[in-house]
mmCIF file of C-alpha atoms in Angstrom:
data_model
loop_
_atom_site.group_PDB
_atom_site.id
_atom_site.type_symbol
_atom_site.label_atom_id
_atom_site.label_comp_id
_atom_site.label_asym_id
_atom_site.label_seq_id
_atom_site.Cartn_x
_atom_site.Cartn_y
_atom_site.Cartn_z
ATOM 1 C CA UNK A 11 0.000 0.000 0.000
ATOM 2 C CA UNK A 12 1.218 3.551 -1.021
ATOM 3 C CA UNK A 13 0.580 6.206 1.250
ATOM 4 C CA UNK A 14 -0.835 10.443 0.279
ATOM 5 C CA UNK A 15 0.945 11.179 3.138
ATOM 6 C CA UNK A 16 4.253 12.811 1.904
ATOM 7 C CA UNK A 17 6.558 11.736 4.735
ATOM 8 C CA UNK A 18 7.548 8.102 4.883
ATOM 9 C CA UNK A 19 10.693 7.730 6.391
ATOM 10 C CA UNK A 20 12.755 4.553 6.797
ATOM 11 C CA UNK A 21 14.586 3.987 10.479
ATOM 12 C CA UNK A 22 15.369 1.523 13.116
ATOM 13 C CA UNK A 23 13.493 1.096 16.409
ATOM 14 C CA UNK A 24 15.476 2.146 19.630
ATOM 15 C CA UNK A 25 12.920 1.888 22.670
ATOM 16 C CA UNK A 26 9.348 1.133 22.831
ATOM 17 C CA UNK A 27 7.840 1.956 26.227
ATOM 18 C CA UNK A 28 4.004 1.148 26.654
ATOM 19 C CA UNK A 29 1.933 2.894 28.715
ATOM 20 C CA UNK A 30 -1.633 2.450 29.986
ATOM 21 C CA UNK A 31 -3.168 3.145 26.242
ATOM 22 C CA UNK A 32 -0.295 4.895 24.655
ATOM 23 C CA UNK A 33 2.917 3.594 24.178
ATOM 24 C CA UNK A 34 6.101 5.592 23.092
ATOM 25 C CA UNK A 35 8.517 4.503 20.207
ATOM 26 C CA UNK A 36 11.856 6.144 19.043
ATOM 27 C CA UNK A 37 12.775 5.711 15.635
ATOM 28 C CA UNK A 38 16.677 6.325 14.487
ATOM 29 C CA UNK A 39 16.792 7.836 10.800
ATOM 30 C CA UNK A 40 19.817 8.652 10.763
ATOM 31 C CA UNK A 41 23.151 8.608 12.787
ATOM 32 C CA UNK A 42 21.863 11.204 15.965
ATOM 33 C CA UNK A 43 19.022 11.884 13.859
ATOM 34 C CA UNK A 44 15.840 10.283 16.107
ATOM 35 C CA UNK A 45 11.798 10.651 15.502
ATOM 36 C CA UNK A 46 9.571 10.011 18.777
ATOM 37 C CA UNK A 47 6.192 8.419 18.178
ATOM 38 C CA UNK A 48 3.027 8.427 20.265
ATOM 39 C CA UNK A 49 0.931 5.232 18.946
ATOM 40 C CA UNK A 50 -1.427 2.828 21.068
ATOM 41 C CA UNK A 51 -0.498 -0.150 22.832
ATOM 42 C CA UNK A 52 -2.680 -2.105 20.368
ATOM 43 C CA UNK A 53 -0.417 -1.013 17.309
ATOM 44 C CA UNK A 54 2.702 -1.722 19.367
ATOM 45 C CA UNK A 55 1.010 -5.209 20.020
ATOM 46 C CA UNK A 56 -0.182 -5.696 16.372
ATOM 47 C CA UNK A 57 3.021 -4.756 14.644
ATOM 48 C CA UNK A 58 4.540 -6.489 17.116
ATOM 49 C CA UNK A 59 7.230 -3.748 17.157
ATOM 50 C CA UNK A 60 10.593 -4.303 19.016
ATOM 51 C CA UNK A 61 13.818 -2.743 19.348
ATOM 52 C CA UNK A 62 16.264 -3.273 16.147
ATOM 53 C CA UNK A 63 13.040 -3.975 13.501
ATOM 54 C CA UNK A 64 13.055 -1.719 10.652
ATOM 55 C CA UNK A 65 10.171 0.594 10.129
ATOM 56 C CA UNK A 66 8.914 3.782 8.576
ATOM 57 C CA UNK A 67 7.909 6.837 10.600
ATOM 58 C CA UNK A 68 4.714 7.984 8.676
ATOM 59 C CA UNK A 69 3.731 11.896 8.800
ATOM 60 C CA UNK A 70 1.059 14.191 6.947
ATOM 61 C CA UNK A 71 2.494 17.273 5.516
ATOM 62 C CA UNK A 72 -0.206 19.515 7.256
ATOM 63 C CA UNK A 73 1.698 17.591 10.873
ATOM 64 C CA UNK A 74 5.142 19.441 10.131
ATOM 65 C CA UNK A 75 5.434 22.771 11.384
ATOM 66 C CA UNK A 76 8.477 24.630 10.517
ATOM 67 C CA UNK A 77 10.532 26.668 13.494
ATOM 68 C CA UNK A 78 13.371 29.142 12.377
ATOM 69 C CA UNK B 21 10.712 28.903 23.913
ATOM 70 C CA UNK B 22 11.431 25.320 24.378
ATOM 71 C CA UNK B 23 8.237 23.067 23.032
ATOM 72 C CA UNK B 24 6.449 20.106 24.404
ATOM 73 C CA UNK B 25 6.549 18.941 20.746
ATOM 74 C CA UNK B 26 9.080 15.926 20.806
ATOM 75 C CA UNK B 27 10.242 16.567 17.792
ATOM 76 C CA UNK B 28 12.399 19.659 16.597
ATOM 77 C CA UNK B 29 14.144 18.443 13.998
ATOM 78 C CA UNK B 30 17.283 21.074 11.942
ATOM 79 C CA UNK B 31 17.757 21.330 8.475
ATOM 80 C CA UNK B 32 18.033 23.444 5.707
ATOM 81 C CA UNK B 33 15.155 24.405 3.227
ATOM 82 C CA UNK B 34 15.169 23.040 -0.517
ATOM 83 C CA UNK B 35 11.893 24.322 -1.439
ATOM 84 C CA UNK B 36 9.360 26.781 -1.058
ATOM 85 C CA UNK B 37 6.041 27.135 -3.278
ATOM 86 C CA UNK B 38 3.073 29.000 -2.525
ATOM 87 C CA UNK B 39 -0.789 28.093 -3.365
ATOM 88 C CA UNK B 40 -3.900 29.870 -2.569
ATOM 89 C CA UNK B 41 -4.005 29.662 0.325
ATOM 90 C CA UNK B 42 -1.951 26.409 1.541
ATOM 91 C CA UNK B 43 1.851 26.794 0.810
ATOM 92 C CA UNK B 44 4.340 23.322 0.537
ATOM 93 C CA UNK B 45 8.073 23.538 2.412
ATOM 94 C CA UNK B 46 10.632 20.962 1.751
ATOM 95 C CA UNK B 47 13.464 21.204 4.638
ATOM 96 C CA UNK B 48 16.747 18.395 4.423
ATOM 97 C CA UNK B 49 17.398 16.881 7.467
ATOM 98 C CA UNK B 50 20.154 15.028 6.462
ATOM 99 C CA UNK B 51 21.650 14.090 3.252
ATOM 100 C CA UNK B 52 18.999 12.281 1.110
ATOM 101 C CA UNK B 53 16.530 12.650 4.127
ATOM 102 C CA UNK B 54 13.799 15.325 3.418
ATOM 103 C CA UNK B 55 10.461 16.540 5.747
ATOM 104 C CA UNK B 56 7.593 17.799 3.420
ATOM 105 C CA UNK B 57 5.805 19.932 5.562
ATOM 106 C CA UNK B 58 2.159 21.925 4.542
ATOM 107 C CA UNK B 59 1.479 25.496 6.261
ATOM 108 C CA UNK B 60 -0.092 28.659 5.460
ATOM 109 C CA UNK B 61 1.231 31.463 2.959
ATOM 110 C CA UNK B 62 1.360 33.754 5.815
ATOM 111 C CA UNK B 63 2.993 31.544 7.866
ATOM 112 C CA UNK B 64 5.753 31.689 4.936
ATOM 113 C CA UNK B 65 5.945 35.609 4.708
ATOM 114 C CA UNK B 66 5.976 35.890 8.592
ATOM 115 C CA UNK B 67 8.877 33.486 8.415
ATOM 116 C CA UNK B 68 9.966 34.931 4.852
ATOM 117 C CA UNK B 69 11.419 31.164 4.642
ATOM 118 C CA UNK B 70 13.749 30.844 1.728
ATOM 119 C CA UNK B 71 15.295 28.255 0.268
ATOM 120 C CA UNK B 72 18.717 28.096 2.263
ATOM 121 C CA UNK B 73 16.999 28.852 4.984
ATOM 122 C CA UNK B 74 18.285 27.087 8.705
ATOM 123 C CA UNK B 75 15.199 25.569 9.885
ATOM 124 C CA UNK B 76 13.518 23.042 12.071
ATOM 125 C CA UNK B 77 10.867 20.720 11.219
ATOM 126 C CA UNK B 78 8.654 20.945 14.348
ATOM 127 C CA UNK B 79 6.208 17.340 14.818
ATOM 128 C CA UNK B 80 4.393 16.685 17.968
ATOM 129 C CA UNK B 81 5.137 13.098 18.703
ATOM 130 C CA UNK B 82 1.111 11.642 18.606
ATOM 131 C CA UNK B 83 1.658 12.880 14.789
ATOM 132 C CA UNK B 84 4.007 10.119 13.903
ATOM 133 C CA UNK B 85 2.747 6.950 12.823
ATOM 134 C CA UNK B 86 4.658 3.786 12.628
ATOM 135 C CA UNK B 87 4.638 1.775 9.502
ATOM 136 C CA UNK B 88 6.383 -1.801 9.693
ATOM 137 C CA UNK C 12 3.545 -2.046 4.890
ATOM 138 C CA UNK C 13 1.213 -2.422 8.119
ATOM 139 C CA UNK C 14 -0.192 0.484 9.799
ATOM 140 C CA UNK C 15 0.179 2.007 13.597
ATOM 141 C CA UNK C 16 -2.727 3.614 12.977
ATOM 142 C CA UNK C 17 -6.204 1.997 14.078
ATOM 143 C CA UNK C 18 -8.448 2.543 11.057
ATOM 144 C CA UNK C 19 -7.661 2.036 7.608
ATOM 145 C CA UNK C 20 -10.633 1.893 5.794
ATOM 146 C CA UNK C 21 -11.202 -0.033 2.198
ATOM 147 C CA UNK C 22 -13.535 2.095 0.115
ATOM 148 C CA UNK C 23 -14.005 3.257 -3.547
ATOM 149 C CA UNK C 24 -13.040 6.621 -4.604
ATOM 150 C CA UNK C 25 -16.126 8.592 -5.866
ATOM 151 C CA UNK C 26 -14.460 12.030 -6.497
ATOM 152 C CA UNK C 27 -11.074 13.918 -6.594
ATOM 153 C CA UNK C 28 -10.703 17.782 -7.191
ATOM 154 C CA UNK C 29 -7.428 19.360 -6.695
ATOM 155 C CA UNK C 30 -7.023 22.824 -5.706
ATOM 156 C CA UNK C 31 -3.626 25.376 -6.013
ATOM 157 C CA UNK C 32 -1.890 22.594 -3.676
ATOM 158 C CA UNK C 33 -4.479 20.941 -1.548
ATOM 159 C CA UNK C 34 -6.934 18.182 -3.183
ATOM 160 C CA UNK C 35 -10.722 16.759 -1.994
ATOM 161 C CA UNK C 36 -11.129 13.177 -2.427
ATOM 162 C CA UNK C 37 -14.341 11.481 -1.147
ATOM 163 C CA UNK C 38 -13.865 7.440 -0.763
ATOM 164 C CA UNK C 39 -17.392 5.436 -0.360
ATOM 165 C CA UNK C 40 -16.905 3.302 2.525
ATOM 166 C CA UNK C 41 -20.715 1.439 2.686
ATOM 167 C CA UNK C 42 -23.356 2.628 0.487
ATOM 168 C CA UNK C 43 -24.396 5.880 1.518
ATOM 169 C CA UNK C 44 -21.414 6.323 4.162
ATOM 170 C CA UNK C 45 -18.714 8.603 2.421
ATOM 171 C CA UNK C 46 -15.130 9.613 4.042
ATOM 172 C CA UNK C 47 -13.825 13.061 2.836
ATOM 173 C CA UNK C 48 -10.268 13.640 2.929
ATOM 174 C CA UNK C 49 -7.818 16.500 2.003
ATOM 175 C CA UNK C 50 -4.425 15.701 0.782
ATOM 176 C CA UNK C 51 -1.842 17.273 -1.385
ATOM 177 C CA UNK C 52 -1.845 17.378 -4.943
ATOM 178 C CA UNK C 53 1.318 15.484 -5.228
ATOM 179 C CA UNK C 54 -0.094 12.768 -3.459
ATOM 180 C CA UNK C 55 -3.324 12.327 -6.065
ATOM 181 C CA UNK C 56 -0.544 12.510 -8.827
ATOM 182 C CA UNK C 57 1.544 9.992 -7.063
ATOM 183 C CA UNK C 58 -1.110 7.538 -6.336
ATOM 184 C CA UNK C 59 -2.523 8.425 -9.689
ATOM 185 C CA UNK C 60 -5.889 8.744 -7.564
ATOM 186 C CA UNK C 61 -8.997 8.513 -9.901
ATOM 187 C CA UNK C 62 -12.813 7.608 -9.434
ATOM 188 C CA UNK C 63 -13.288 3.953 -9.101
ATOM 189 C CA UNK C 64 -9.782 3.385 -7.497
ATOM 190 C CA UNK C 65 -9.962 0.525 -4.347
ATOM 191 C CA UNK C 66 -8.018 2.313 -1.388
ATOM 192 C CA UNK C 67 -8.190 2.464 2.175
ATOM 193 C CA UNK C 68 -8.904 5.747 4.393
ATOM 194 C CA UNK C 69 -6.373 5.781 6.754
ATOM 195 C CA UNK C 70 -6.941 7.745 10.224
ATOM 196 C CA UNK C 71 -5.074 7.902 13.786
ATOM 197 C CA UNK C 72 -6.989 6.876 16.554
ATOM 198 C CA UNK C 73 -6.090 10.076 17.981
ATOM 199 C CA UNK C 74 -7.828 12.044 15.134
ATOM 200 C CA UNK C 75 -11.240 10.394 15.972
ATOM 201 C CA UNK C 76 -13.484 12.534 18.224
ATOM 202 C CA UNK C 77 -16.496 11.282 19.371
ATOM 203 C CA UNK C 78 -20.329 13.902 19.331
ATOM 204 C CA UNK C 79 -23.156 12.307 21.526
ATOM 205 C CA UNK D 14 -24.440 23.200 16.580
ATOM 206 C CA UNK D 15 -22.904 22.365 13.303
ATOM 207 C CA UNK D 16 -18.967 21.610 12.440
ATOM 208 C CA UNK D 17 -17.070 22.600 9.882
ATOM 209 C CA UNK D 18 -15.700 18.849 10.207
ATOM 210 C CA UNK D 19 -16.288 17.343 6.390
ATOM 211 C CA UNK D 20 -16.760 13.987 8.428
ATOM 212 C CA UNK D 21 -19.674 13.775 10.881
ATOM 213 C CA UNK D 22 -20.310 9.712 10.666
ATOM 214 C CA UNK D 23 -23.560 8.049 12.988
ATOM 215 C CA UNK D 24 -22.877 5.199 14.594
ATOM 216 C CA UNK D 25 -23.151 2.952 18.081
ATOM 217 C CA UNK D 26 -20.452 2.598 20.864
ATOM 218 C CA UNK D 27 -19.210 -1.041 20.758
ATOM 219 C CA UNK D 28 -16.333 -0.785 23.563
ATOM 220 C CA UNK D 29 -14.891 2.054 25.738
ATOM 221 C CA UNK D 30 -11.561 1.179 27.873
ATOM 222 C CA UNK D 31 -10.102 3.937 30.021
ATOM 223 C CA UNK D 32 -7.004 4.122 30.476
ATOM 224 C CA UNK D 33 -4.794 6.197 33.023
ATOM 225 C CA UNK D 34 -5.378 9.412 31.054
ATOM 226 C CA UNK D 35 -6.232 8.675 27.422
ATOM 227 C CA UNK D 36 -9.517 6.210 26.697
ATOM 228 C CA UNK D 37 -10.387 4.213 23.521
ATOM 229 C CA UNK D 38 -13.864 3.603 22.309
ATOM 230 C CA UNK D 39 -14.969 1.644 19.507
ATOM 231 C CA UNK D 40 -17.825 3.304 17.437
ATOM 232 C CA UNK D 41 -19.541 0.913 14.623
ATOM 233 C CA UNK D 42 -20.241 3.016 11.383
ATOM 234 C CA UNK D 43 -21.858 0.105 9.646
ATOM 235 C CA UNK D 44 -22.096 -3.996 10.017
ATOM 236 C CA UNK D 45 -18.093 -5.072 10.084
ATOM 237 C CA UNK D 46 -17.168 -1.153 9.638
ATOM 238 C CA UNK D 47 -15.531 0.089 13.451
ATOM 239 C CA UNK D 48 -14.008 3.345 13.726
ATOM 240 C CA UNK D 49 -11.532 3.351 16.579
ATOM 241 C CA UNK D 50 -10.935 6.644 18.750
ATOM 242 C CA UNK D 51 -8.628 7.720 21.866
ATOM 243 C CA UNK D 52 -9.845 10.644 23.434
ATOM 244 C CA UNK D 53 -9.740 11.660 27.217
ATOM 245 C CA UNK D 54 -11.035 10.005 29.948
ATOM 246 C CA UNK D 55 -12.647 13.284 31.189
ATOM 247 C CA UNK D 56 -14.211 13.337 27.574
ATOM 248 C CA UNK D 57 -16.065 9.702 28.043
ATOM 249 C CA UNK D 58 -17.021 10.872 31.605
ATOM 250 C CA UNK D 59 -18.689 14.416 30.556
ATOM 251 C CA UNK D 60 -20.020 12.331 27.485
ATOM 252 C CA UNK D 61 -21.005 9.954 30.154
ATOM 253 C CA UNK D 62 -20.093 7.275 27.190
ATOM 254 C CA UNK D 63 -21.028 3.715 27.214
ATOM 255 C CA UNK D 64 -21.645 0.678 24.854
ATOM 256 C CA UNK D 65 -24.627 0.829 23.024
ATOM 257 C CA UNK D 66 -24.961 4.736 22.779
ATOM 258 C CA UNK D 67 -25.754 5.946 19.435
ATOM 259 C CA UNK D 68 -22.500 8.853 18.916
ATOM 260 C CA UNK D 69 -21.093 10.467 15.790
ATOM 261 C CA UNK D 70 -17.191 9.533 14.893
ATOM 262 C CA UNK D 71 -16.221 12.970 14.152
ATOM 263 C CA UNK D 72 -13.181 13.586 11.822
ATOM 264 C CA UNK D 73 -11.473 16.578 9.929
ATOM 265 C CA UNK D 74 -10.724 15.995 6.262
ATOM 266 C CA UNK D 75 -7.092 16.666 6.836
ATOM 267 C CA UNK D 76 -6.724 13.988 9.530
ATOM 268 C CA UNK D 77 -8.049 11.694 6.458
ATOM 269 C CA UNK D 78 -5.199 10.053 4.324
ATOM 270 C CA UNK D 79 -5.197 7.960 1.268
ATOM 271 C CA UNK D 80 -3.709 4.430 0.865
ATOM 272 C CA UNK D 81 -3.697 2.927 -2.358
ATOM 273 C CA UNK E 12 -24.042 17.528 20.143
ATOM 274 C CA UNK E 13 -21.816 17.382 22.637
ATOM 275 C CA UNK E 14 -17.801 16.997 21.771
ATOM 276 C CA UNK E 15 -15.305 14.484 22.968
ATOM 277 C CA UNK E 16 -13.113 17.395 22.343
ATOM 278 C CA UNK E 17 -11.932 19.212 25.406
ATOM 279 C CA UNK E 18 -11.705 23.144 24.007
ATOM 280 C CA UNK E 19 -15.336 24.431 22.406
ATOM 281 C CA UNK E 20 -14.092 27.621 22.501
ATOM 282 C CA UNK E 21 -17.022 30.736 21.842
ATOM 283 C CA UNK E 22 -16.338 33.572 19.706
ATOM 284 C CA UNK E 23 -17.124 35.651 17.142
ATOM 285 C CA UNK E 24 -15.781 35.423 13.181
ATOM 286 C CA UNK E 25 -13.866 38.533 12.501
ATOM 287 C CA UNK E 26 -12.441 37.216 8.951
ATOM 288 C CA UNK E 27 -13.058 34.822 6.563
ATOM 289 C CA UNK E 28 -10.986 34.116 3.131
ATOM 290 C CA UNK E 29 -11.412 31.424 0.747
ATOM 291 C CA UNK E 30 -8.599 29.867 -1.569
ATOM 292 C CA UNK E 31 -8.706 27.414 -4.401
ATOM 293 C CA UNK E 32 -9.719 24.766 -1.799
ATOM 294 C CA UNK E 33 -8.491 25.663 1.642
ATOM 295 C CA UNK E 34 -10.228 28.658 3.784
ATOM 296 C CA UNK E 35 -8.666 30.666 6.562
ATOM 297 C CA UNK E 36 -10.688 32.057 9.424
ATOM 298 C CA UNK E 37 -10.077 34.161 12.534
ATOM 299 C CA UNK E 38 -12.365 34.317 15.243
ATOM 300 C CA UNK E 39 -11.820 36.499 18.206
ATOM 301 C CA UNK E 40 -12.509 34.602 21.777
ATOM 302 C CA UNK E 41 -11.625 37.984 24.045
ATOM 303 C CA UNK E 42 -10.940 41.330 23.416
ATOM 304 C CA UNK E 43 -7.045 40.840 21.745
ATOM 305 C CA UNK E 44 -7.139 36.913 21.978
ATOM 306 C CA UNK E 45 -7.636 35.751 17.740
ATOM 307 C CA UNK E 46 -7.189 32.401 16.539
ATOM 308 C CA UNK E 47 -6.727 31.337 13.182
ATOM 309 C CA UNK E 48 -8.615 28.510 11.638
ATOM 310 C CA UNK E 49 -8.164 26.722 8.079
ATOM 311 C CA UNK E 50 -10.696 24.914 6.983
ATOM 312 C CA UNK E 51 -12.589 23.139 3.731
ATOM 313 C CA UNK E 52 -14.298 26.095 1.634
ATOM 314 C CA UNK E 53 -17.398 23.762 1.649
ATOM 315 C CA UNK E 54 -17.352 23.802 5.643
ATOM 316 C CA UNK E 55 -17.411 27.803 4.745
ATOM 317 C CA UNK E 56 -20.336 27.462 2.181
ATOM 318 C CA UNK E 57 -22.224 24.625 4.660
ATOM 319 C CA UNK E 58 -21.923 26.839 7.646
ATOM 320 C CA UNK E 59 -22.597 30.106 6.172
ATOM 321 C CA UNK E 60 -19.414 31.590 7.765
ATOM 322 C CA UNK E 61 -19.686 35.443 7.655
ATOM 323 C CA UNK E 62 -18.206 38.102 9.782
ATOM 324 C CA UNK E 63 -19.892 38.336 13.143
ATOM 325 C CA UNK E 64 -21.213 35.115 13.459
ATOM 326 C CA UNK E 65 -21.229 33.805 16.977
ATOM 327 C CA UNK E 66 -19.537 30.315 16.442
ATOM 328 C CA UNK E 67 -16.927 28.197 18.538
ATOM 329 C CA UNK E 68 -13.309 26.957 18.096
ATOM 330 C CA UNK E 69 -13.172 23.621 18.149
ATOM 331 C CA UNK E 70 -9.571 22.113 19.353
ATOM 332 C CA UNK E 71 -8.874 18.006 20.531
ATOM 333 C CA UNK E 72 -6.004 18.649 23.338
ATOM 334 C CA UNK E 73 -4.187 16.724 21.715
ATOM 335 C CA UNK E 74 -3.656 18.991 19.468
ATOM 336 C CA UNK E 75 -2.474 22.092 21.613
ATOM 337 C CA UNK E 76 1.296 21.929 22.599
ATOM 338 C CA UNK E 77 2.993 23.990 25.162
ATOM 339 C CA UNK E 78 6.160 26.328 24.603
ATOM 340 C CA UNK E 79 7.737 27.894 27.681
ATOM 341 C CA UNK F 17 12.242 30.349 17.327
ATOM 342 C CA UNK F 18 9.220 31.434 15.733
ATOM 343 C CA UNK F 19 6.704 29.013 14.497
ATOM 344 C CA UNK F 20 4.896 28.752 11.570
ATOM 345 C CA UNK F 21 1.742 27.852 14.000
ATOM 346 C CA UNK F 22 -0.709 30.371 14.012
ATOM 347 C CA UNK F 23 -1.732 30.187 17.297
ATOM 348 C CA UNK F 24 0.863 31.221 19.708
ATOM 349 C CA UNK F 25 -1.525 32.148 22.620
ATOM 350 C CA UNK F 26 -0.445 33.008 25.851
ATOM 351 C CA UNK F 27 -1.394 31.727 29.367
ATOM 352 C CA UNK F 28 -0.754 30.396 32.751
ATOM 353 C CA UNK F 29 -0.636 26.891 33.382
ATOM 354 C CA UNK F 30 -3.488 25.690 36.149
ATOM 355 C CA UNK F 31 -2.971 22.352 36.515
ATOM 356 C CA UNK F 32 -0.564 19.571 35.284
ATOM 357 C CA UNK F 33 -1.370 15.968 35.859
ATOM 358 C CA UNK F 34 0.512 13.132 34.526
ATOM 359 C CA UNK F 35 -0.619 9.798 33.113
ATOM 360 C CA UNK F 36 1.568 6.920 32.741
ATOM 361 C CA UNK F 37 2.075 8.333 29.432
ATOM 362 C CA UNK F 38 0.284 11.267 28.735
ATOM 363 C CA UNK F 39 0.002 14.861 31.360
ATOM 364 C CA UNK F 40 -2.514 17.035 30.705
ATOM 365 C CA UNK F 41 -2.708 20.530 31.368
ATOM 366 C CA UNK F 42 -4.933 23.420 31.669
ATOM 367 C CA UNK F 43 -3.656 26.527 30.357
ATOM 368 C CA UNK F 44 -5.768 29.868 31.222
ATOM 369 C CA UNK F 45 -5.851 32.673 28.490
ATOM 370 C CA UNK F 46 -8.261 34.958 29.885
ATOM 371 C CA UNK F 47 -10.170 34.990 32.935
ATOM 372 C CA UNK F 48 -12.629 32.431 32.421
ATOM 373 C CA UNK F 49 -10.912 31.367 29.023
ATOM 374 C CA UNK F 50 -9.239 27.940 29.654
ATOM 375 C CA UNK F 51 -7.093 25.920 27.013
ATOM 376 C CA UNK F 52 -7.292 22.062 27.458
ATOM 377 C CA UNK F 53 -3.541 20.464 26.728
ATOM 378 C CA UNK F 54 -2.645 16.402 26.092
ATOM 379 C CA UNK F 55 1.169 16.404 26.005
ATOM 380 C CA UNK F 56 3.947 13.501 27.201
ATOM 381 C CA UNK F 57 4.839 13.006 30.427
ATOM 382 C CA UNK F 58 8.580 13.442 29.192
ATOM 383 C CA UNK F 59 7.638 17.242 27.996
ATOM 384 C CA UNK F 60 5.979 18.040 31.394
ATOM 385 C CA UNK F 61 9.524 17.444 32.807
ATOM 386 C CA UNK F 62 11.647 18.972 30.065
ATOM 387 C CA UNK F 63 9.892 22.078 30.520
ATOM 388 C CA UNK F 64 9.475 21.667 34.246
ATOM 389 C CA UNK F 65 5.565 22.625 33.717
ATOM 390 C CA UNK F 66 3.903 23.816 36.938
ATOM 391 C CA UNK F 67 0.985 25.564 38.428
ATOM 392 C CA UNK F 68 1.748 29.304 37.291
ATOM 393 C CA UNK F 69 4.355 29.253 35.060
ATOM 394 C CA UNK F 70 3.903 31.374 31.966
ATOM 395 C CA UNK F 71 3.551 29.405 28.933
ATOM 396 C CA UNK F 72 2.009 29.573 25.573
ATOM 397 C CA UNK F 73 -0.549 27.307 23.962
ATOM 398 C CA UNK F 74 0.868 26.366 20.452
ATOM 399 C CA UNK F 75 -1.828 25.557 17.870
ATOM 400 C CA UNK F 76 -2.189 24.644 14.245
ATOM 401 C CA UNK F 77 -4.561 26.922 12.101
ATOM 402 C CA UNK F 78 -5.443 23.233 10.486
ATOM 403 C CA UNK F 79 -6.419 21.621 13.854
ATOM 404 C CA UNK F 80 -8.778 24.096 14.662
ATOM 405 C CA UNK F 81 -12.400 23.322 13.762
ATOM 406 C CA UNK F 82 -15.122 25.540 13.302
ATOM 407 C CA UNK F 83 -18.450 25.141 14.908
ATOM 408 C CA UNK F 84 -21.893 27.259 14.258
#
C-alpha cells in the first residue's frame, strides 16, 4: 500500500515503552538523527514492534510545522 | 521557547512554493533525508522562509505513525 | 507495509478535485457512508488517484473525536 | 451546533476502555465497519459514554489520508 | 451535540478568506485573543461563515502543545 | 524560534497531571478562558511545567475546527 501522506521515512526502532493506552517509540533515521512516536499499545502489540526492527515513521504534511 | 513537541528536527530548506491559500516547504534533514511539511502562505511571509533557509521541522510526537 | 494507525478503511473513490496545492477526495466506505479527505496534490498525482480506485482511508486513533 | 468537520459519521459505541489518562472507544459506522478513537477520559465521563450509545465519529478531512 | 473534544471555545468570526480549496478564518474569543482557523471552503459554504457570526473553536487537546 | 503555528496564545498553566504516558494541562488565556492540553509526560519534565508558570498554547490553524 502507497501512502498520500508525503513523509515516509525509513529507520530503526530504539525503545518502545508502553503505557496504559499509549505507548512511546523512538525511531533512528539517521546517525543522531531520532523521531519520537506516540501510537497505542494495540499497534505496538499488532506490529509487534521491538527494538532493532526496521520501520517507517509515517507523517502528513499539514503535521510538520516549521521553526526558524 | 522550548516546546512540548518531541520533535524539533534542523535542516536546511530546498523548497518553497506557494498556493492559494496552503503553501508546501521541503526542509533536508540530512543528506537524502527530506520533511515535506504543509502550512499557510502567511505563515511563509511571517517566516519569509527561503530556500537556504536554517530551519527546524517541528512534529508533535502523537503525529508520527509507525509503519512496519 | 502495516499500519500504527487503528483505522484504515477499504472504500471506492467517488471524487477527486485538486485545488492550487491541496486536493478533496471522497472514498465510499458502505453505500451511503462517504469519508472526505484532504491531501496534497502530489499525493493524487503519485497515487494516480482517480474515481473507481480501491483504497483504504487511513486515520489515527487520535484524530477520531467522538459527538453524543 | 454544526462543524465545519467534512466527516460527521452516525454510529453505536461497541467498547470504551479507560485508560490512566487517554480512553479508547470503539464506534460501529456500519455492520463489520468500526471506527476506533482515543480521546480523554474526562471526555467519556462528561459524554457519560457507554456501549450501546448511538454517537457520531467525528473527523477533519485533513486527519483523512489515502492508501492505495 | 456534545464533543469528545476538550476546548469548544465561543467567539465571534472577525475574517473569513477562501482559496482554491483551503479557507482561513479568525475568530476572536476575548478582546485581543484571535485564533486562526483553516478549513474546507465547503465547511465555509455549509456553515454560512460570515463576519460576526457567533460560532466556537473547536480544538482536541491533543492537538495544543505547550512552549515555555 | 518562531513558528509557523498560528496560534501562539499566551497563558498560565493551572494544573498539570501526569498519566503513565500522557500529562494534561490546563492553560488559562483569559479569565474564564481555559485551554485544554494532552502532552507527554517526558515534555511536562523537560519544561518543568507547573501551576503558574507562563507558557504559551501552540496551535495549528489546520487543527482548529469551526463550529456554528
Amino acid at each position: 500500500m502507497k501512502l498520500s501522506a508525503r513523509n515516509v521515512l525509513p529507520g530503526k526502532v530504539i525503545s518502545v515503552s508502553k503505557g496504559a493506552t499509549t505507548a512511546h517509540v523512538r525511531v533512528e533515521l539517521a546517525p543522531g538523527l531520532t523521531v519520537f512516536s506516540a501510537i497505542t499499545n494495540e499497534a505496538v502489540d499488532e506490529l509487534a514492534l521491538a527494538v532493532g526492527d526496521t520501520v517507517s515513521a509515517v507523517i502528513k504534511s499539514s503535521d510538520v510545522m516549521i521553526g526558524k
